[in-house]
PDB file of C-alpha atoms in Angstrom:
ATOM      1  CA  MET A  17      25.911  -7.698 -43.060  1.00 46.00           C
ATOM      2  CA  ARG A  18      25.725 -10.662 -40.697  1.00 45.00           C
ATOM      3  CA  GLY A  19      25.683  -8.287 -37.673  1.00 45.00           C
ATOM      4  CA  LEU A  20      22.791  -6.384 -39.216  1.00 38.00           C
ATOM      5  CA  THR A  21      20.866  -9.630 -39.780  1.00 41.00           C
ATOM      6  CA  LEU A  22      21.398 -10.690 -36.153  1.00 38.00           C
ATOM      7  CA  TRP A  23      20.356  -7.261 -34.926  1.00 40.00           C
ATOM      8  CA  CYS A  24      17.157  -7.383 -37.024  1.00 39.00           C
ATOM      9  CA  ALA A  25      16.397 -10.883 -35.725  1.00 40.00           C
ATOM     10  CA  ALA A  26      16.852  -9.677 -32.137  1.00 39.00           C
ATOM     11  CA  VAL A  27      14.517  -6.743 -32.743  1.00 39.00           C
ATOM     12  CA  ALA A  28      11.929  -9.080 -34.296  1.00 41.00           C
ATOM     13  CA  VAL A  29      12.086 -11.437 -31.304  1.00 38.00           C
ATOM     14  CA  LEU A  30      11.717  -8.496 -28.915  1.00 39.00           C
ATOM     15  CA  GLY A  31       8.746  -7.309 -30.949  1.00 42.00           C
ATOM     16  CA  LEU A  32       7.090 -10.684 -30.397  1.00 39.00           C
ATOM     17  CA  VAL A  33       7.971 -10.919 -26.703  1.00 37.00           C
ATOM     18  CA  ALA A  34       7.483  -7.293 -25.608  1.00 37.00           C
ATOM     19  CA  PRO A  35       3.663  -7.250 -25.889  1.00 38.00           C
ATOM     20  CA  GLY A  36       3.562  -9.994 -23.249  1.00 35.00           C
ATOM     21  CA  VAL A  37       5.661  -7.963 -20.850  1.00 34.00           C
ATOM     22  CA  THR A  38       3.671  -5.921 -18.377  1.00 34.00           C
ATOM     23  CA  VAL A  39       4.816  -2.705 -16.817  1.00 40.00           C
ATOM     24  CA  ALA A  40       5.429  -3.061 -13.096  1.00 41.00           C
ATOM     25  CA  ASP A  41       2.465  -1.887 -11.078  1.00 54.00           C
ATOM     26  CA  ASP A  42       4.608  -0.605  -8.232  1.00 57.00           C
ATOM     27  CA  LYS A  43       6.051   2.471  -9.948  1.00 80.00           C
ATOM     28  CA  ALA A  44       4.588   5.509  -8.264  1.00 85.00           C
ATOM     29  CA  GLU A  45       4.560   9.095  -9.460  1.00 94.00           C
ATOM     30  CA  LYS A  46       4.837  11.692  -6.690  1.00 96.00           C
ATOM     31  CA  LEU A  47       2.331  14.527  -6.941  1.00 94.00           C
ATOM     32  CA  SER A  48       1.815  17.789  -5.143  1.00 94.00           C
ATOM     33  CA  PRO A  49      -1.593  17.898  -3.403  1.00 93.00           C
ATOM     34  CA  ASP A  50      -2.818  20.663  -5.732  1.00 93.00           C
ATOM     35  CA  LYS A  51      -2.333  18.311  -8.719  1.00 95.00           C
ATOM     36  CA  LEU A  52      -4.812  15.695  -7.405  1.00 97.00           C
ATOM     37  CA  PRO A  53      -8.001  15.156  -9.439  1.00 97.00           C
ATOM     38  CA  LYS A  54     -11.003  16.978  -7.989  1.00 97.00           C
ATOM     39  CA  ALA A  55     -12.809  13.717  -7.141  1.00 97.00           C
ATOM     40  CA  VAL A  56      -9.788  12.501  -5.137  1.00 98.00           C
ATOM     41  CA  ALA A  57      -9.349  15.831  -3.324  1.00 97.00           C
ATOM     42  CA  ASP A  58     -13.083  15.905  -2.532  1.00 97.00           C
ATOM     43  CA  ALA A  59     -12.947  12.360  -1.102  1.00 97.00           C
ATOM     44  CA  ILE A  60     -10.063  13.341   1.189  1.00 98.00           C
ATOM     45  CA  LYS A  61     -11.832  16.515   2.344  1.00 97.00           C
ATOM     46  CA  ALA A  62     -15.084  14.621   2.986  1.00 97.00           C
ATOM     47  CA  ARG A  63     -13.398  12.089   5.269  1.00 97.00           C
ATOM     48  CA  PHE A  64     -10.759  14.368   6.827  1.00 97.00           C
ATOM     49  CA  PRO A  65     -11.995  17.996   6.716  1.00 97.00           C
ATOM     50  CA  ASP A  66      -8.997  19.171   8.804  1.00 96.00           C
ATOM     51  CA  GLY A  67      -6.512  16.744   7.204  1.00 96.00           C
ATOM     52  CA  LYS A  68      -3.119  17.940   6.015  1.00 97.00           C
ATOM     53  CA  ILE A  69      -1.687  15.953   3.105  1.00 97.00           C
ATOM     54  CA  THR A  70       1.958  15.023   3.671  1.00 97.00           C
ATOM     55  CA  SER A  71       2.450  12.864   0.574  1.00 97.00           C
ATOM     56  CA  ALA A  72       0.528  12.011  -2.608  1.00 97.00           C
ATOM     57  CA  GLU A  73       1.409   9.425  -5.222  1.00 97.00           C
ATOM     58  CA  LYS A  74      -0.294   8.155  -8.349  1.00 97.00           C
ATOM     59  CA  GLU A  75       0.244   4.479  -9.083  1.00 95.00           C
ATOM     60  CA  THR A  76      -1.286   1.634 -11.046  1.00 93.00           C
ATOM     61  CA  GLU A  77      -2.550  -1.453  -9.204  1.00 86.00           C
ATOM     62  CA  ASP A  78      -4.071  -4.322 -11.162  1.00 84.00           C
ATOM     63  CA  GLY A  79      -4.386  -2.038 -14.168  1.00 90.00           C
ATOM     64  CA  LYS A  80      -6.289   0.684 -12.261  1.00 92.00           C
ATOM     65  CA  VAL A  81      -5.026   4.139 -11.301  1.00 96.00           C
ATOM     66  CA  VAL A  82      -4.940   4.563  -7.528  1.00 97.00           C
ATOM     67  CA  TYR A  83      -3.874   7.597  -5.513  1.00 98.00           C
ATOM     68  CA  ASP A  84      -1.904   6.757  -2.372  1.00 97.00           C
ATOM     69  CA  ILE A  85      -2.362   9.623   0.066  1.00 98.00           C
ATOM     70  CA  GLU A  86      -0.602  10.150   3.396  1.00 98.00           C
ATOM     71  CA  LEU A  87      -1.989  12.775   5.742  1.00 98.00           C
ATOM     72  CA  THR A  88      -2.320  13.841   9.339  1.00 98.00           C
ATOM     73  CA  SER A  89      -5.559  14.617  11.138  1.00 97.00           C
ATOM     74  CA  GLY A  90      -6.284  15.059  14.831  1.00 95.00           C
ATOM     75  CA  GLY A  91      -2.680  14.308  15.730  1.00 95.00           C
ATOM     76  CA  LEU A  92      -2.686  10.907  13.975  1.00 97.00           C
ATOM     77  CA  LYS A  93      -1.156   9.703  10.736  1.00 98.00           C
ATOM     78  CA  TYR A  94      -3.481   8.254   8.071  1.00 98.00           C
ATOM     79  CA  GLU A  95      -3.034   6.699   4.643  1.00 98.00           C
ATOM     80  CA  MET A  96      -5.718   6.378   1.972  1.00 98.00           C
ATOM     81  CA  ASP A  97      -6.001   4.511  -1.328  1.00 97.00           C
ATOM     82  CA  ILE A  98      -8.423   6.353  -3.612  1.00 97.00           C
ATOM     83  CA  HIS A  99      -9.482   5.563  -7.192  1.00 97.00           C
ATOM     84  CA  GLU A 100      -9.596   8.279  -9.859  1.00 95.00           C
ATOM     85  CA  ASP A 101     -13.365   8.617  -9.474  1.00 96.00           C
ATOM     86  CA  GLY A 102     -13.008   9.438  -5.752  1.00 97.00           C
ATOM     87  CA  THR A 103     -13.942   5.981  -4.457  1.00 96.00           C
ATOM     88  CA  VAL A 104     -11.992   5.322  -1.253  1.00 97.00           C
ATOM     89  CA  GLU A 105     -10.734   1.739  -1.211  1.00 96.00           C
ATOM     90  CA  GLU A 106      -8.711   1.616   1.988  1.00 97.00           C
ATOM     91  CA  ILE A 107      -7.850   3.762   4.996  1.00 98.00           C
ATOM     92  CA  GLU A 108      -4.976   3.101   7.370  1.00 98.00           C
ATOM     93  CA  LYS A 109      -4.976   4.734  10.787  1.00 98.00           C
ATOM     94  CA  GLU A 110      -1.969   5.071  13.075  1.00 97.00           C
ATOM     95  CA  ILE A 111      -2.348   3.167  16.353  1.00 96.00           C
ATOM     96  CA  LYS A 112      -0.440   4.793  19.218  1.00 94.00           C
ATOM     97  CA  GLU A 113      -0.963   1.923  21.709  1.00 93.00           C
ATOM     98  CA  VAL A 114       0.188  -1.370  20.192  1.00 94.00           C
ATOM     99  CA  PRO A 115      -2.369  -4.054  21.086  1.00 95.00           C
ATOM    100  CA  ALA A 116      -0.717  -6.575  23.442  1.00 96.00           C
ATOM    101  CA  ALA A 117      -1.731  -9.541  21.260  1.00 96.00           C
ATOM    102  CA  VAL A 118      -0.125  -7.899  18.203  1.00 97.00           C
ATOM    103  CA  ALA A 119       3.115  -7.176  20.077  1.00 97.00           C
ATOM    104  CA  LYS A 120       3.207 -10.771  21.344  1.00 97.00           C
ATOM    105  CA  ALA A 121       2.552 -12.245  17.876  1.00 97.00           C
ATOM    106  CA  VAL A 122       5.293 -10.136  16.269  1.00 97.00           C
ATOM    107  CA  GLU A 123       7.738 -10.975  19.063  1.00 96.00           C
ATOM    108  CA  GLY A 124       6.934 -14.682  18.638  1.00 95.00           C
ATOM    109  CA  LYS A 125       7.905 -14.627  14.955  1.00 94.00           C
ATOM    110  CA  TYR A 126      10.564 -11.891  15.082  1.00 95.00           C
ATOM    111  CA  PRO A 127      12.044 -11.951  18.623  1.00 95.00           C
ATOM    112  CA  LYS A 128      14.824  -9.443  17.880  1.00 94.00           C
ATOM    113  CA  ALA A 129      12.626  -6.938  16.056  1.00 96.00           C
ATOM    114  CA  LYS A 130      11.487  -3.580  17.361  1.00 96.00           C
ATOM    115  CA  ILE A 131       7.981  -2.375  16.454  1.00 97.00           C
ATOM    116  CA  VAL A 132       8.338   1.047  14.831  1.00 96.00           C
ATOM    117  CA  GLU A 133       4.743   1.760  13.758  1.00 96.00           C
ATOM    118  CA  VAL A 134       1.317   0.112  13.716  1.00 97.00           C
ATOM    119  CA  MET A 135      -1.436   1.087  11.290  1.00 98.00           C
ATOM    120  CA  GLU A 136      -4.939  -0.380  11.445  1.00 98.00           C
ATOM    121  CA  ARG A 137      -6.052  -1.126   7.871  1.00 97.00           C
ATOM    122  CA  SER A 138      -9.726  -0.784   7.003  1.00 98.00           C
ATOM    123  CA  LYS A 139     -11.441  -1.618   3.728  1.00 97.00           C
ATOM    124  CA  VAL A 140     -14.047   0.915   2.669  1.00 97.00           C
ATOM    125  CA  LYS A 141     -17.313  -0.082   1.024  1.00 95.00           C
ATOM    126  CA  ASP A 142     -20.224   2.310   0.610  1.00 90.00           C
ATOM    127  CA  LYS A 143     -18.319   4.773   2.841  1.00 88.00           C
ATOM    128  CA  LYS A 144     -18.293   2.227   5.695  1.00 95.00           C
ATOM    129  CA  GLU A 145     -14.851   1.455   7.134  1.00 96.00           C
ATOM    130  CA  THR A 146     -14.278  -2.123   8.283  1.00 98.00           C
ATOM    131  CA  PRO A 147     -10.972  -2.998   9.994  1.00 97.00           C
ATOM    132  CA  VAL A 148      -9.276  -5.969   8.306  1.00 97.00           C
ATOM    133  CA  ASP A 149      -5.799  -6.192   9.843  1.00 97.00           C
ATOM    134  CA  TYR A 150      -2.756  -4.309  11.103  1.00 97.00           C
ATOM    135  CA  GLU A 151       0.230  -3.187   9.057  1.00 97.00           C
ATOM    136  CA  VAL A 152       3.182  -3.333  11.428  1.00 97.00           C
ATOM    137  CA  THR A 153       6.538  -1.772  10.569  1.00 97.00           C
ATOM    138  CA  ILE A 154       9.417  -3.465  12.344  1.00 97.00           C
ATOM    139  CA  GLU A 155      13.133  -2.796  12.486  1.00 97.00           C
ATOM    140  CA  GLN A 156      15.559  -5.690  12.731  1.00 94.00           C
ATOM    141  CA  ASP A 157      19.301  -5.649  12.125  1.00 93.00           C
ATOM    142  CA  GLY A 158      19.069  -2.047  10.899  1.00 94.00           C
ATOM    143  CA  LYS A 159      16.455  -2.867   8.245  1.00 95.00           C
ATOM    144  CA  LYS A 160      12.794  -1.910   8.270  1.00 95.00           C
ATOM    145  CA  SER A 161      10.100  -4.191   6.911  1.00 94.00           C
ATOM    146  CA  GLU A 162       6.326  -4.360   7.010  1.00 95.00           C
ATOM    147  CA  LEU A 163       4.252  -7.199   8.381  1.00 96.00           C
ATOM    148  CA  ILE A 164       0.554  -7.892   8.086  1.00 96.00           C
ATOM    149  CA  VAL A 165      -0.958  -9.039  11.398  1.00 97.00           C
ATOM    150  CA  ALA A 166      -4.524 -10.360  11.620  1.00 96.00           C
ATOM    151  CA  LEU A 167      -6.930  -8.464  13.879  1.00 96.00           C
ATOM    152  CA  ASP A 168      -6.955 -11.466  16.242  1.00 96.00           C
ATOM    153  CA  ALA A 169      -3.118 -11.599  15.986  1.00 95.00           C
ATOM    154  CA  LYS A 170      -3.214 -15.289  15.010  1.00 95.00           C
ATOM    155  CA  SER A 171      -1.459 -14.630  11.705  1.00 93.00           C
ATOM    156  CA  VAL A 172       1.737 -12.696  10.999  1.00 94.00           C
ATOM    157  CA  LYS A 173       2.868 -12.416   7.347  1.00 93.00           C
ATOM    158  CA  THR A 174       5.301 -10.368   5.358  1.00 89.00           C
ATOM    159  CA  GLU A 175       3.871  -8.133   2.635  1.00 83.00           C
ATOM    160  CA  ALA A 176       5.369 -10.504   0.038  1.00 83.00           C
ATOM    161  CA  GLU A 177       3.540 -13.481   1.594  1.00 87.00           C
ATOM    162  CA  GLU A 178       0.288 -11.524   1.568  1.00 84.00           C
ATOM    163  CA  LYS A 179       0.717 -10.541  -2.104  1.00 80.00           C
ATOM    164  CA  ALA A 180       1.466 -14.170  -3.027  1.00 83.00           C
ATOM    165  CA  GLU A 181      -1.724 -15.304  -1.244  1.00 81.00           C
ATOM    166  CA  LYS A 182      -3.788 -12.696  -3.081  1.00 76.00           C
ATOM    167  CA  LYS A 183      -2.367 -13.868  -6.437  1.00 77.00           C
ATOM    168  CA  GLU A 184      -3.254 -17.487  -5.603  1.00 82.00           C
ATOM    169  CA  LYS A 185      -6.857 -16.507  -4.873  1.00 78.00           C
ATOM    170  CA  LYS A 186      -7.265 -14.782  -8.265  1.00 68.00           C
TER     171      LYS A 186
END
């Protein structure tokens, strides 16, 4: 009987605590391109008429559904963040030639790292793309990680540092 009472108490406490627990925003659901909502597919086609989708995921960011799309177009790799209604939030474009200032900034903070990939990130507002920074994938000691480098290369942050800054601003 005592075990049952303790179990009921535990369930009651969980019932009080659980509503305050939020589901992690970073869980993504992989989708096949033909399962994308029409508005999302139309937004991709409008920006990249010859684009070939290589990966599609549905995730929740800040309580909003966002589709994370990876594709190729014109021999380059692109990534897009698109809301359910077809609004494009962000476009990342592969940069084949690493800007010298970016390479120098990364080397200054991570001297033993090798730059694997550089993507120029642009925010999209009213269909206008404005570059905001670079997402740089590095490899160091057999591990890959992503850095955020300012366009002027004066700032190099990890993704975790960038997320923490964004939370502080909210």
